PDB file of C-alpha atoms in Angstrom:
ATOM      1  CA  UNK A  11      42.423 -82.960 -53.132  1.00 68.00           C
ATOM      2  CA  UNK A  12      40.262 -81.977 -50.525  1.00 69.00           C
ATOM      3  CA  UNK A  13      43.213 -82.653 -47.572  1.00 77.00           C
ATOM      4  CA  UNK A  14      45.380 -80.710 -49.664  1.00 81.00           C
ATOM      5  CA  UNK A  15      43.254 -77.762 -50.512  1.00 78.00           C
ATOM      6  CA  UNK A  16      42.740 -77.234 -46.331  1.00 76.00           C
ATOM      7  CA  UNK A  17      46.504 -77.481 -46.094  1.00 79.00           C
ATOM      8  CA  UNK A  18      46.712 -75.007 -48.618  1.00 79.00           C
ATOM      9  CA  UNK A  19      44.139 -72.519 -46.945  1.00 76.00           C
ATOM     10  CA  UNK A  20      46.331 -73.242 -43.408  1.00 74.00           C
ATOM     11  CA  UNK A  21      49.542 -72.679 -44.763  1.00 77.00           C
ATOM     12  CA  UNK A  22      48.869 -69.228 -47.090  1.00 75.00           C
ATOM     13  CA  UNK A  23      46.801 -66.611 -45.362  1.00 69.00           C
ATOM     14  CA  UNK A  24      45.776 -64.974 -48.644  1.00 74.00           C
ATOM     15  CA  UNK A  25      44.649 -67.800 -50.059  1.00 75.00           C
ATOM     16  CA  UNK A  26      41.021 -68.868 -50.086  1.00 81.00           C
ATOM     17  CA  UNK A  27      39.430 -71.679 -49.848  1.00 82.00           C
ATOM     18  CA  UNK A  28      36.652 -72.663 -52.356  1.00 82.00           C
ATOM     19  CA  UNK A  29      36.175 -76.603 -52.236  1.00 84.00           C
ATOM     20  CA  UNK A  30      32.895 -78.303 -54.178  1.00 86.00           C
ATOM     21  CA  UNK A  31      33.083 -81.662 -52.984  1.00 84.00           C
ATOM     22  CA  UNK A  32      30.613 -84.921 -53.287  1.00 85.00           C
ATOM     23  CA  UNK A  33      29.774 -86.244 -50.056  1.00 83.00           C
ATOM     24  CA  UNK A  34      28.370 -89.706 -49.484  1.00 84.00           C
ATOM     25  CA  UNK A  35      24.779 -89.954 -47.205  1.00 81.00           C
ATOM     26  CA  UNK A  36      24.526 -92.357 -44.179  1.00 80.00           C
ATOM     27  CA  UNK A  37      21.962 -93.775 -46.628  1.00 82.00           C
ATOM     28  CA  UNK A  38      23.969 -94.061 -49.785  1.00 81.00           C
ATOM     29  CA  UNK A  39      22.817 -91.476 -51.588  1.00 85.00           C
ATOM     30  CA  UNK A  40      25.125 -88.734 -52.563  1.00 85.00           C
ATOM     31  CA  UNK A  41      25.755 -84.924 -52.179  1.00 87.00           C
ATOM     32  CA  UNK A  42      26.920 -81.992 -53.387  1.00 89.00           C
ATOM     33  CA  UNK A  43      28.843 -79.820 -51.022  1.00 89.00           C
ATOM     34  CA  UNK A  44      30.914 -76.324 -51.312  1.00 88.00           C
ATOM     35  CA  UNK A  45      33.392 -75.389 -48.584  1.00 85.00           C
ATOM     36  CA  UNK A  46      34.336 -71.983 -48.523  1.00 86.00           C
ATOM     37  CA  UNK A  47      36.855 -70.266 -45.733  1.00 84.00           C
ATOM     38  CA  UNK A  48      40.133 -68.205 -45.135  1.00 80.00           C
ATOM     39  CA  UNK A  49      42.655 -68.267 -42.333  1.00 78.00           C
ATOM     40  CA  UNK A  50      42.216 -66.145 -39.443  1.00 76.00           C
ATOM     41  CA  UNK A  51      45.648 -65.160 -37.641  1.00 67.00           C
ATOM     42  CA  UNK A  52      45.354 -63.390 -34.683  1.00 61.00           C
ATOM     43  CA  UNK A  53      47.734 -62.018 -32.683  1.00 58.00           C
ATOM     44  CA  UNK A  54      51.229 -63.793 -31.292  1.00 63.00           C
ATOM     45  CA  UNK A  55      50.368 -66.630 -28.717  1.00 59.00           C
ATOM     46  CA  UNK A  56      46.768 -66.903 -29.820  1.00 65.00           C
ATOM     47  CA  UNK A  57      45.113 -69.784 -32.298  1.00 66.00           C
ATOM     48  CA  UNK A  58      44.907 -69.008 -35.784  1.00 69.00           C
ATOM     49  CA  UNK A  59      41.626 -70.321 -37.268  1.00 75.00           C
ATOM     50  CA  UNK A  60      39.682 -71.400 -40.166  1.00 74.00           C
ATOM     51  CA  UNK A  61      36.880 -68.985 -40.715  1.00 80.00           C
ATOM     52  CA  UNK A  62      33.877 -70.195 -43.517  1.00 83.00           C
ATOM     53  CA  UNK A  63      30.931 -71.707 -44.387  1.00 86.00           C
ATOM     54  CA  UNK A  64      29.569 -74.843 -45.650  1.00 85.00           C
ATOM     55  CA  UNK A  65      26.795 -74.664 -48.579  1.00 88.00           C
ATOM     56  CA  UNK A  66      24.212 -77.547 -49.870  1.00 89.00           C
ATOM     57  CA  UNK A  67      24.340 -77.298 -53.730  1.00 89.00           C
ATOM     58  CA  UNK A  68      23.010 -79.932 -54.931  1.00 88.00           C
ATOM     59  CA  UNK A  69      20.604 -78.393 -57.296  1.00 88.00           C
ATOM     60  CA  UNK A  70      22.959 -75.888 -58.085  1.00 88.00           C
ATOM     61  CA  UNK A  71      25.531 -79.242 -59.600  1.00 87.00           C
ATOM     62  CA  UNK A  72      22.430 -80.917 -60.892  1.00 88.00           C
ATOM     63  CA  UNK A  73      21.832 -78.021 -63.040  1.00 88.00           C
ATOM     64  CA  UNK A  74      25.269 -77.633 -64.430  1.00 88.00           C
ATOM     65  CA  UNK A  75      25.034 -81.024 -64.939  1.00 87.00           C
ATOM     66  CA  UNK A  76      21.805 -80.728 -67.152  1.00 88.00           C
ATOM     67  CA  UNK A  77      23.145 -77.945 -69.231  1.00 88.00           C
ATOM     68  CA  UNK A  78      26.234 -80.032 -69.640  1.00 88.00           C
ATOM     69  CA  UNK A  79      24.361 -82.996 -71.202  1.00 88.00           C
ATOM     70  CA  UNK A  80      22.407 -80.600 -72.909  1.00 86.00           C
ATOM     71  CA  UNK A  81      25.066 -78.579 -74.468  1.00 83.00           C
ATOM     72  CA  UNK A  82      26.280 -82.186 -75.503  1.00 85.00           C
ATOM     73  CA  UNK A  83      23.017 -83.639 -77.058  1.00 83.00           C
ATOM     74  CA  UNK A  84      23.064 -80.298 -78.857  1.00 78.00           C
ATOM     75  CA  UNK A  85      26.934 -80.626 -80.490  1.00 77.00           C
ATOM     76  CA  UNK A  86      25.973 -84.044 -81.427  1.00 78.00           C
ATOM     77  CA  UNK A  87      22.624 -83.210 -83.164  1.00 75.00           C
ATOM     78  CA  UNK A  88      24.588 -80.471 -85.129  1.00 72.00           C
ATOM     79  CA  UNK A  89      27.503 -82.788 -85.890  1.00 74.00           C
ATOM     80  CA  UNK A  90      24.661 -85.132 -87.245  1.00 74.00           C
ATOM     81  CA  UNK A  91      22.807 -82.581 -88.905  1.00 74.00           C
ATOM     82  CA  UNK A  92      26.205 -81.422 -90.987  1.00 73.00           C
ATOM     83  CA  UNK A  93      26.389 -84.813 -91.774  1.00 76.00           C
ATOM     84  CA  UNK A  94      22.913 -85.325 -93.212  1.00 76.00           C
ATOM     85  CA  UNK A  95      23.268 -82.098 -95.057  1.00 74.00           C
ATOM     86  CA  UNK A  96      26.676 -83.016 -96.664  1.00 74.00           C
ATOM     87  CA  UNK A  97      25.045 -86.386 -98.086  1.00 76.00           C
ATOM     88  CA  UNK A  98      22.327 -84.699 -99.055  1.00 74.00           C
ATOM     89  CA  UNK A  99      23.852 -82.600-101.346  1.00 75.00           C
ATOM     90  CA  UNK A 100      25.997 -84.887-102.556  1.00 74.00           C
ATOM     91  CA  UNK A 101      23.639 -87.663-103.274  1.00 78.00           C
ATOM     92  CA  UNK A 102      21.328 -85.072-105.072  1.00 79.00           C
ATOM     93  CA  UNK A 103      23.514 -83.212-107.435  1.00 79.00           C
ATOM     94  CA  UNK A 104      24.269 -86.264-110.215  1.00 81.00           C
ATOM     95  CA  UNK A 105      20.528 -87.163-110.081  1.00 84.00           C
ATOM     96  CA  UNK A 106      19.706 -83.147-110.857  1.00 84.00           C
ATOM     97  CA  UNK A 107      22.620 -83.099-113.353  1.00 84.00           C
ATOM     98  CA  UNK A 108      20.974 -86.337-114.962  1.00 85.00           C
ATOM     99  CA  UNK A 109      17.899 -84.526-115.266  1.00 86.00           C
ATOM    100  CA  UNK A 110      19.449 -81.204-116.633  1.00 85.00           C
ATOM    101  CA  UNK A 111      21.103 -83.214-119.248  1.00 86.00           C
ATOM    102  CA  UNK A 112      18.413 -85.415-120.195  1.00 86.00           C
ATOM    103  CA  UNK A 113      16.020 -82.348-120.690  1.00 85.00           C
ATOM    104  CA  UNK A 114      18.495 -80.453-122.723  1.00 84.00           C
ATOM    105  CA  UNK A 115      19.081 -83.970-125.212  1.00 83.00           C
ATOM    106  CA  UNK A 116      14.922 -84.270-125.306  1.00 83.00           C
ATOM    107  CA  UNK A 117      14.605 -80.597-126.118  1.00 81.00           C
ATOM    108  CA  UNK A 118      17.265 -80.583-128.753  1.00 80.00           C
ATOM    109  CA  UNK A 119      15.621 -84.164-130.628  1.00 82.00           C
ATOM    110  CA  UNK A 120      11.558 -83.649-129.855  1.00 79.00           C
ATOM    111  CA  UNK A 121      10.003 -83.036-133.074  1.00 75.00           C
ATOM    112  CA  UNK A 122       6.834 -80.839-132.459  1.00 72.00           C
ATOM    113  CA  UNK A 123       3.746 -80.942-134.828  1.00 71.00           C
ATOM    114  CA  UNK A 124       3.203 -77.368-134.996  1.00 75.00           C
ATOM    115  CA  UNK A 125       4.463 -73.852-133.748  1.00 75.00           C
ATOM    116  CA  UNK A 126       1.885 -73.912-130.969  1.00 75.00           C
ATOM    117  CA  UNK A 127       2.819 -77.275-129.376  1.00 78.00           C
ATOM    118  CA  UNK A 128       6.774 -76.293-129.990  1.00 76.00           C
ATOM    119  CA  UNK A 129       6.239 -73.207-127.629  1.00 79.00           C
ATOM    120  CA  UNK A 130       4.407 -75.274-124.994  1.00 80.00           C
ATOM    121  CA  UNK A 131       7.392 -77.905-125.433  1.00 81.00           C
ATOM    122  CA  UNK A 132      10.130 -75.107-124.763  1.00 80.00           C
ATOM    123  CA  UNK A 133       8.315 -74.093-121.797  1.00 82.00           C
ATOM    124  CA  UNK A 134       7.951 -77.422-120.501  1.00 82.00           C
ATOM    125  CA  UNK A 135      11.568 -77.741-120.710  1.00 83.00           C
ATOM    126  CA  UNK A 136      12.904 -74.030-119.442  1.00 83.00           C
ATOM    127  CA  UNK A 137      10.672 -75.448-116.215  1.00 83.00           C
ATOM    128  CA  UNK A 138      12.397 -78.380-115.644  1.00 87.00           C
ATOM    129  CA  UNK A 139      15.878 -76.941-116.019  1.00 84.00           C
ATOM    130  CA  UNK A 140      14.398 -73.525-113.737  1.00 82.00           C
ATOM    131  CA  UNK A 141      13.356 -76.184-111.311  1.00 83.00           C
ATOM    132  CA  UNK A 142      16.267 -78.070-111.264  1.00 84.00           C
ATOM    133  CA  UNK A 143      18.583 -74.897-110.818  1.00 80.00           C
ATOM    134  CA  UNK A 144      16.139 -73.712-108.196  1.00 78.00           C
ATOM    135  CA  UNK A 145      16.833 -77.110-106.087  1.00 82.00           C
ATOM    136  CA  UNK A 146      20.494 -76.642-106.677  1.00 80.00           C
ATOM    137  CA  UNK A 147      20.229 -73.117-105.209  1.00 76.00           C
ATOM    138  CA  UNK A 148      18.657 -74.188-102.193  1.00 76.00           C
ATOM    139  CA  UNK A 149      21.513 -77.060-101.681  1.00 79.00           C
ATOM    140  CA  UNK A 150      24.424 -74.604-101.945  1.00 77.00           C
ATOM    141  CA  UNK A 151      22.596 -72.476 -99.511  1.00 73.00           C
ATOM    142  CA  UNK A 152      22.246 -75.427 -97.269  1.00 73.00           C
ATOM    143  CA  UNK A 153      26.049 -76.229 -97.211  1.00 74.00           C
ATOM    144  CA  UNK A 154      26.873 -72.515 -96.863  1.00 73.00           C
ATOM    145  CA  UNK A 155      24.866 -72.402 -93.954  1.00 71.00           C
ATOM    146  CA  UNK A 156      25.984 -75.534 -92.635  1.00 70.00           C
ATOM    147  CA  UNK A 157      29.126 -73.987 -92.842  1.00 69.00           C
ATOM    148  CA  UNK A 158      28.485 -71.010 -91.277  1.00 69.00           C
ATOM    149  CA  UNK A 159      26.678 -72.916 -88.028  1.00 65.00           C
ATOM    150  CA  UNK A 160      29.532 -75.472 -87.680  1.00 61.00           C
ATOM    151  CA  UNK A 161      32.349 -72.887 -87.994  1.00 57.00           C
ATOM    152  CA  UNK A 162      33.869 -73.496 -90.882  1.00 57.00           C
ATOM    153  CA  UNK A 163      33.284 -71.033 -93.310  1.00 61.00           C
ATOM    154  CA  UNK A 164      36.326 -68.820 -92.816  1.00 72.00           C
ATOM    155  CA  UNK A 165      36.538 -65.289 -93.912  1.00 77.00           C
ATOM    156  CA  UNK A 166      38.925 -64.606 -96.838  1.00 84.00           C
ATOM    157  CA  UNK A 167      38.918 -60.644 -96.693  1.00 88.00           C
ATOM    158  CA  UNK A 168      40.103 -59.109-100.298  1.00 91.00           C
ATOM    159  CA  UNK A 169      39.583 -55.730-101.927  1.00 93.00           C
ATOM    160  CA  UNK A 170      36.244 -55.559-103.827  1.00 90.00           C
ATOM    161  CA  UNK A 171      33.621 -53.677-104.847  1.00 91.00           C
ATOM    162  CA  UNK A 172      30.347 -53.755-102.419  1.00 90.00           C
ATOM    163  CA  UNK A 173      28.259 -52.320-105.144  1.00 90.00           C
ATOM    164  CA  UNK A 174      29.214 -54.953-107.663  1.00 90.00           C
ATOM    165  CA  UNK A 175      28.628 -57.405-105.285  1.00 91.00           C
ATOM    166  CA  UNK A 176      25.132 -55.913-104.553  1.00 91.00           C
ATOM    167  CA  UNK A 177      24.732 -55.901-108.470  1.00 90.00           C
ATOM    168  CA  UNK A 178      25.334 -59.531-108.544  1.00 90.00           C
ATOM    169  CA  UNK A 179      22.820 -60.493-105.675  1.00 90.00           C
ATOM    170  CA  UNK A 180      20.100 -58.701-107.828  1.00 90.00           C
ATOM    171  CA  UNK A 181      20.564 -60.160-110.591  1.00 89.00           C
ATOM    172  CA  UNK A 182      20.256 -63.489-108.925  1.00 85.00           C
ATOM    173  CA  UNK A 183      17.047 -62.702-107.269  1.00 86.00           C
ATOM    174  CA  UNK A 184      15.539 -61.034-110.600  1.00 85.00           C
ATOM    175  CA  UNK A 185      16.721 -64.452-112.325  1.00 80.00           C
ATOM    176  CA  UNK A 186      15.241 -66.725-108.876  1.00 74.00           C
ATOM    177  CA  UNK A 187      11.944 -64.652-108.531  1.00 74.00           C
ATOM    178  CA  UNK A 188      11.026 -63.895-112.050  1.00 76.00           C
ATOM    179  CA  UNK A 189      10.589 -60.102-110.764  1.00 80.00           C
ATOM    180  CA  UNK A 190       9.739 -57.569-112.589  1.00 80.00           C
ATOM    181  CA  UNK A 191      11.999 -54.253-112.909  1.00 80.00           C
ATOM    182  CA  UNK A 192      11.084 -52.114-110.075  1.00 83.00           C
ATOM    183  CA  UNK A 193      10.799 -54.823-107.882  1.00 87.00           C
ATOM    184  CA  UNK A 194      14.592 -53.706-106.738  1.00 90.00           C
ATOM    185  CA  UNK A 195      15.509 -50.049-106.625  1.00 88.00           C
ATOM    186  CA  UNK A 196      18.948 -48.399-104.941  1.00 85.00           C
ATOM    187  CA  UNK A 197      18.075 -45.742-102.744  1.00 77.00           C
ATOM    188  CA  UNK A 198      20.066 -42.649-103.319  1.00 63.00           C
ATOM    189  CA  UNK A 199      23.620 -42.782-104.889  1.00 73.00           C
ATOM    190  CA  UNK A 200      25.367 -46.117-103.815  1.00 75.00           C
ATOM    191  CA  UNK A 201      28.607 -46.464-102.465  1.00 81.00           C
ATOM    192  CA  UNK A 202      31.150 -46.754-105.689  1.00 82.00           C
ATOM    193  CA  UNK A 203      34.323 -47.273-103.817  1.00 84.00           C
ATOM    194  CA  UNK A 204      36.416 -50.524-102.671  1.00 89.00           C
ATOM    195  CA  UNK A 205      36.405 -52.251 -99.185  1.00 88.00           C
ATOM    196  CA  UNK A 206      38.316 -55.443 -97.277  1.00 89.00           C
ATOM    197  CA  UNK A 207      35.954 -57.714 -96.785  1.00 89.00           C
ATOM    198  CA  UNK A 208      35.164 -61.673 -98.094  1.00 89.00           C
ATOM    199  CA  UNK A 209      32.919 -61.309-101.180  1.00 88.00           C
ATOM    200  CA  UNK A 210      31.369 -64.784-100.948  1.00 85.00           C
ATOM    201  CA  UNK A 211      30.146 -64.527 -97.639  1.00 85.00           C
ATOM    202  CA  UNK A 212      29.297 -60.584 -97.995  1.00 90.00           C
ATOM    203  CA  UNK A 213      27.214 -61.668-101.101  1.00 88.00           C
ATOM    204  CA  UNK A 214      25.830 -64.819 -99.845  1.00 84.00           C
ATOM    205  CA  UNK A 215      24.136 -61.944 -96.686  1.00 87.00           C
ATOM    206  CA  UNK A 216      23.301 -59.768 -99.355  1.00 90.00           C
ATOM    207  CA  UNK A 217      21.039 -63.079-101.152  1.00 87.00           C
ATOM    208  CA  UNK A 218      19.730 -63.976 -98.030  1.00 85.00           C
ATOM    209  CA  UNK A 219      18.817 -60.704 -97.450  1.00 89.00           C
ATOM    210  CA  UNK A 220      16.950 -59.721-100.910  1.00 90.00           C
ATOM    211  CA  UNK A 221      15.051 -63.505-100.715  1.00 86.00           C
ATOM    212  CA  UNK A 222      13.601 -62.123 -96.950  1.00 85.00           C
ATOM    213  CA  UNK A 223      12.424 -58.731 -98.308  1.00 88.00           C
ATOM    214  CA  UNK A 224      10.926 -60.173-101.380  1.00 88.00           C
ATOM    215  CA  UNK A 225       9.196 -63.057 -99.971  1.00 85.00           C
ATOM    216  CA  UNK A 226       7.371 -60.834 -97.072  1.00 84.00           C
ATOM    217  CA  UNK A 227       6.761 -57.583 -99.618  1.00 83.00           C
ATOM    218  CA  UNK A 228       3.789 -58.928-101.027  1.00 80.00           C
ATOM    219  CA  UNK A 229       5.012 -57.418-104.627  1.00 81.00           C
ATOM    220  CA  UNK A 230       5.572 -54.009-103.469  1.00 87.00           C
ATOM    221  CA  UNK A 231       9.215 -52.511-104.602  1.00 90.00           C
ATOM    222  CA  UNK A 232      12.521 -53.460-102.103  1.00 92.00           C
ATOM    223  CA  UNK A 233      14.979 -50.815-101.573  1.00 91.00           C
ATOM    224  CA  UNK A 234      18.501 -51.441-101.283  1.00 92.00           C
ATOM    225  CA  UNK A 235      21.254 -48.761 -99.988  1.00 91.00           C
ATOM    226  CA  UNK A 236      24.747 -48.910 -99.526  1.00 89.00           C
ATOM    227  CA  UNK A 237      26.767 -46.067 -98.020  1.00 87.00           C
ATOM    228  CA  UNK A 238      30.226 -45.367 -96.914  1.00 85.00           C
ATOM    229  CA  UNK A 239      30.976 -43.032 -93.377  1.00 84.00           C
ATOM    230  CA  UNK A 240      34.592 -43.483 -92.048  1.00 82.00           C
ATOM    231  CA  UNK A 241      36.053 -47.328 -91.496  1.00 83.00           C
ATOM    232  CA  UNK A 242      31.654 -48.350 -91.592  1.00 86.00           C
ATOM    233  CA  UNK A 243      30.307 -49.743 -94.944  1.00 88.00           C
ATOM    234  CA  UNK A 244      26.620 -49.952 -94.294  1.00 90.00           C
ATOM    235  CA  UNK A 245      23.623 -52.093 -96.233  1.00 91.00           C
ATOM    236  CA  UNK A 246      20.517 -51.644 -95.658  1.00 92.00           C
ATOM    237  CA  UNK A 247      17.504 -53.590 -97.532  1.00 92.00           C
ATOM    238  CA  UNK A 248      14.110 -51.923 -96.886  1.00 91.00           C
ATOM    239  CA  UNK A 249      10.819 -53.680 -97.727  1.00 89.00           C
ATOM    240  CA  UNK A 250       7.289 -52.946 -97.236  1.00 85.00           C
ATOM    241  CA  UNK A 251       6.178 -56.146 -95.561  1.00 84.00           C
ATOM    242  CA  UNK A 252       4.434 -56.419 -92.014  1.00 83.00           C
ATOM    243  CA  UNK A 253       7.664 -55.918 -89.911  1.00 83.00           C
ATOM    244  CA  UNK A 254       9.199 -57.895 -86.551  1.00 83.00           C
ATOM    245  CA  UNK A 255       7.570 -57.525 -83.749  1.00 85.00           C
ATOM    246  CA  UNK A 256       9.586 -56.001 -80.709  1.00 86.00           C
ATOM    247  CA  UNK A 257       9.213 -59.175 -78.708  1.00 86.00           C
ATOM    248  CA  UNK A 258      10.523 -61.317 -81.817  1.00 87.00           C
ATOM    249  CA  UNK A 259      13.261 -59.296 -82.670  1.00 85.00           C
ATOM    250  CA  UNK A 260      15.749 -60.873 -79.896  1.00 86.00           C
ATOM    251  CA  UNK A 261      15.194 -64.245 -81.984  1.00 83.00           C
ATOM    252  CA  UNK A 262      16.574 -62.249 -84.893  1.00 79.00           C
ATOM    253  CA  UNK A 263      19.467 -64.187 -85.701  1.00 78.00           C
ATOM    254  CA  UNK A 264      18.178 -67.637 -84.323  1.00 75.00           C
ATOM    255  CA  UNK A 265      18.334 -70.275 -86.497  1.00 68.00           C
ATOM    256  CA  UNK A 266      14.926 -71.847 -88.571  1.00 67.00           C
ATOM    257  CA  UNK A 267      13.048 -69.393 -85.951  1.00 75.00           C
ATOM    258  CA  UNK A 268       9.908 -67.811 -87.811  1.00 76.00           C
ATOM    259  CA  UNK A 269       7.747 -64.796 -86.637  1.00 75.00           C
ATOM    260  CA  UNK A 270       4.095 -64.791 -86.513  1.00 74.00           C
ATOM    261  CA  UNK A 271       4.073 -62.164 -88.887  1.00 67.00           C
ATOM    262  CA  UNK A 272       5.231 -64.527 -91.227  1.00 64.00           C
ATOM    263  CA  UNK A 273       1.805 -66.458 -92.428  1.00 62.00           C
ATOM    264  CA  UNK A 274       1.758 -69.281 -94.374  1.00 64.00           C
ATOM    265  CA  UNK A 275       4.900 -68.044 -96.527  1.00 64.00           C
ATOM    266  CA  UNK A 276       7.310 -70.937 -96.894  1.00 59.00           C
ATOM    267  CA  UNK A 277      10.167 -70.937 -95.777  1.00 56.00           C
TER     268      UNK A 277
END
C-alpha cells in the first residue's frame, strides 16, 4: 500500500497523497506517521517533484483508538443491558400474574368477621393488585425504552386522533397517581382533528411526559395543550415545578441523567 499510493501520487498530478502509516523505531517501539504531498511538474526538461510533509500522530491514532474501544465497550454494555432487561421482564411477569391471581381467589373466599375488617380486607387486596399493576407498568416501560435505545422500536405511522391519544395518557396517569381532578387541565381548545403519526410511540411520549410534570409539580395543576399550525402538530405539557437549569438543559434527552433540581424524587 504505501509503494503503491507514491506511485499513485507520481503518476496522476491531481491526485493527492494522504498516507497514515505505522512505522517501526530503531528501538522496537512503534509509530504513527501521516505522509501528505502532491506532484510538482514543472516545465519541459525540468524534474517533476514530490512536494509534502511528514506529520508525528501518534496521539492523534492513540485517541481514535481509545474512542474506538470505547465506542465498543459501550455497544456491548447496551447489548448486555437489552439482555438483562428482556429477562427481567420475562422472568417477572408469571410471578406478578401468580400474585394477581392468588389475591383475586383470597379476596373472593376470605370470610371477614365484620363490615369494618371486610373494608380493611378489600383494601388490602386493591393494594396488592395496584402494586402489582404498578410493577408491570414500569416493566413495559423498560422494554419500550429498551427498544427505543437499541433501535428497534419502528414507527408505524397511521391516521389518529392526537387528542384521543392525549385522553388516554390522562387517564392512565389519573389511574397511576391517584390524582385528583384538576390535577390535569387542557389549556385552551385542543386540537380535534386527525394526523399521521405512530400512536404507541406518540402516546408512550405523551406518558412519559405527564409522569415528569407530575412528579416535579409538587401537587400544583399540569397543563396540557395541543395545537395544530400548517404540517406542525404541537404538545406542550406545562407544570409548575422548579424548572431545568440552562446548563442542564443540553443533557435533556440523555439517558438516566437527573438535574439537581430534582431532590430526592425517585426516579
Amino acid at each position: 500500500g504505501f509503494r503503491e499510493a507514491f506511485n499513485k501520487a507520481i503518476a496522476d498530478p491531481d491526485h493527492q497523497l494522504h498516507l497514515k502509516v505505522r512505522l517501526r523505531k530503531v528501538h522496537g517501539d512503534w509509530l504513527w506517521v501521516l505522509f501528505r504531498g502532491r506532484m510538482i511538474h514543472h516545465l519541459q526538461g525540468e524534474d517533476a517533484m514530490l512536494v509534502g510533509a511528514i506529520s508525528n500522530v501518534e496521539a492523534q491514532q492513540k485517541a481514535e483508538d481509545e474512542a474506538r474501544q470505547l465506542a465498543e465497550q459501550q455497544r456491548e454494555l447496551a447489548i448486555l443491558r437489552s439482555r438483562i432487561v428482556r429477562i427481567l421482564s420475562h422472568e417477572l411477569k408469571t410471578p406478578l400474574a401468580v400474585i394477581t391471581t392468588s389475591a383475586d381467589l383470597l379476596e373472593v373466599t376470605s370470610q371477614p368477621r365484620d363490615p369494618h375488617h371486610e373494608k380493611k380486607m378489600g383494601s388490602y387486596f386493591s393494594g396488592i393488585i395496584d402494586a402489582v399493576q404498578r410493577i408491570q407498568s414500569i416493566l413495559d416501560h423498560a422494554l419500550e425504552f429498551n427498544q427505543l435505545e437499541s433501535l428497534e422500536a419502528i414507527a408505524k405511522p397511521g391516521w389518529c386522533q392526537p387528542l384521543a391519544l392525549c385522553r388516554e395518557a390522562m387517564e392512565w396517569a389519573y389511574q397511576a397517581q391517584s390524582l385528583a381532578p384538576e390535577s390535569l387541565r387542557f389549556q385552551a381548545s385542543p386540537f380535534q382533528g386527525e394526523c399521521m403519526l405512530d400512536r404507541r410511540l406518540f402516546g408512550l411520549v405523551v406518558q412519559n411526559l405527564l409522569s415528569n410534570a407530575i412528579k416535579y409539580s409538587d401537587g400544583k395543576p399540569v397543563d396540557i395543550h395541543l395545537q395544530h399550525t400548517g404540517d406542525l402538530l404541537t404538545l406542550e405539557v406545562c407544570d409548575q415545578g422548579p424548572g431545568i437549569p440552562e446548563a442542564e438543559q443540553s443533557k435533556l434527552f440523555k439517558a438516566f441523567f437527573r438535574g439537581e433540581a430534582g431532590g430526592d424524587q425517585p426516579g
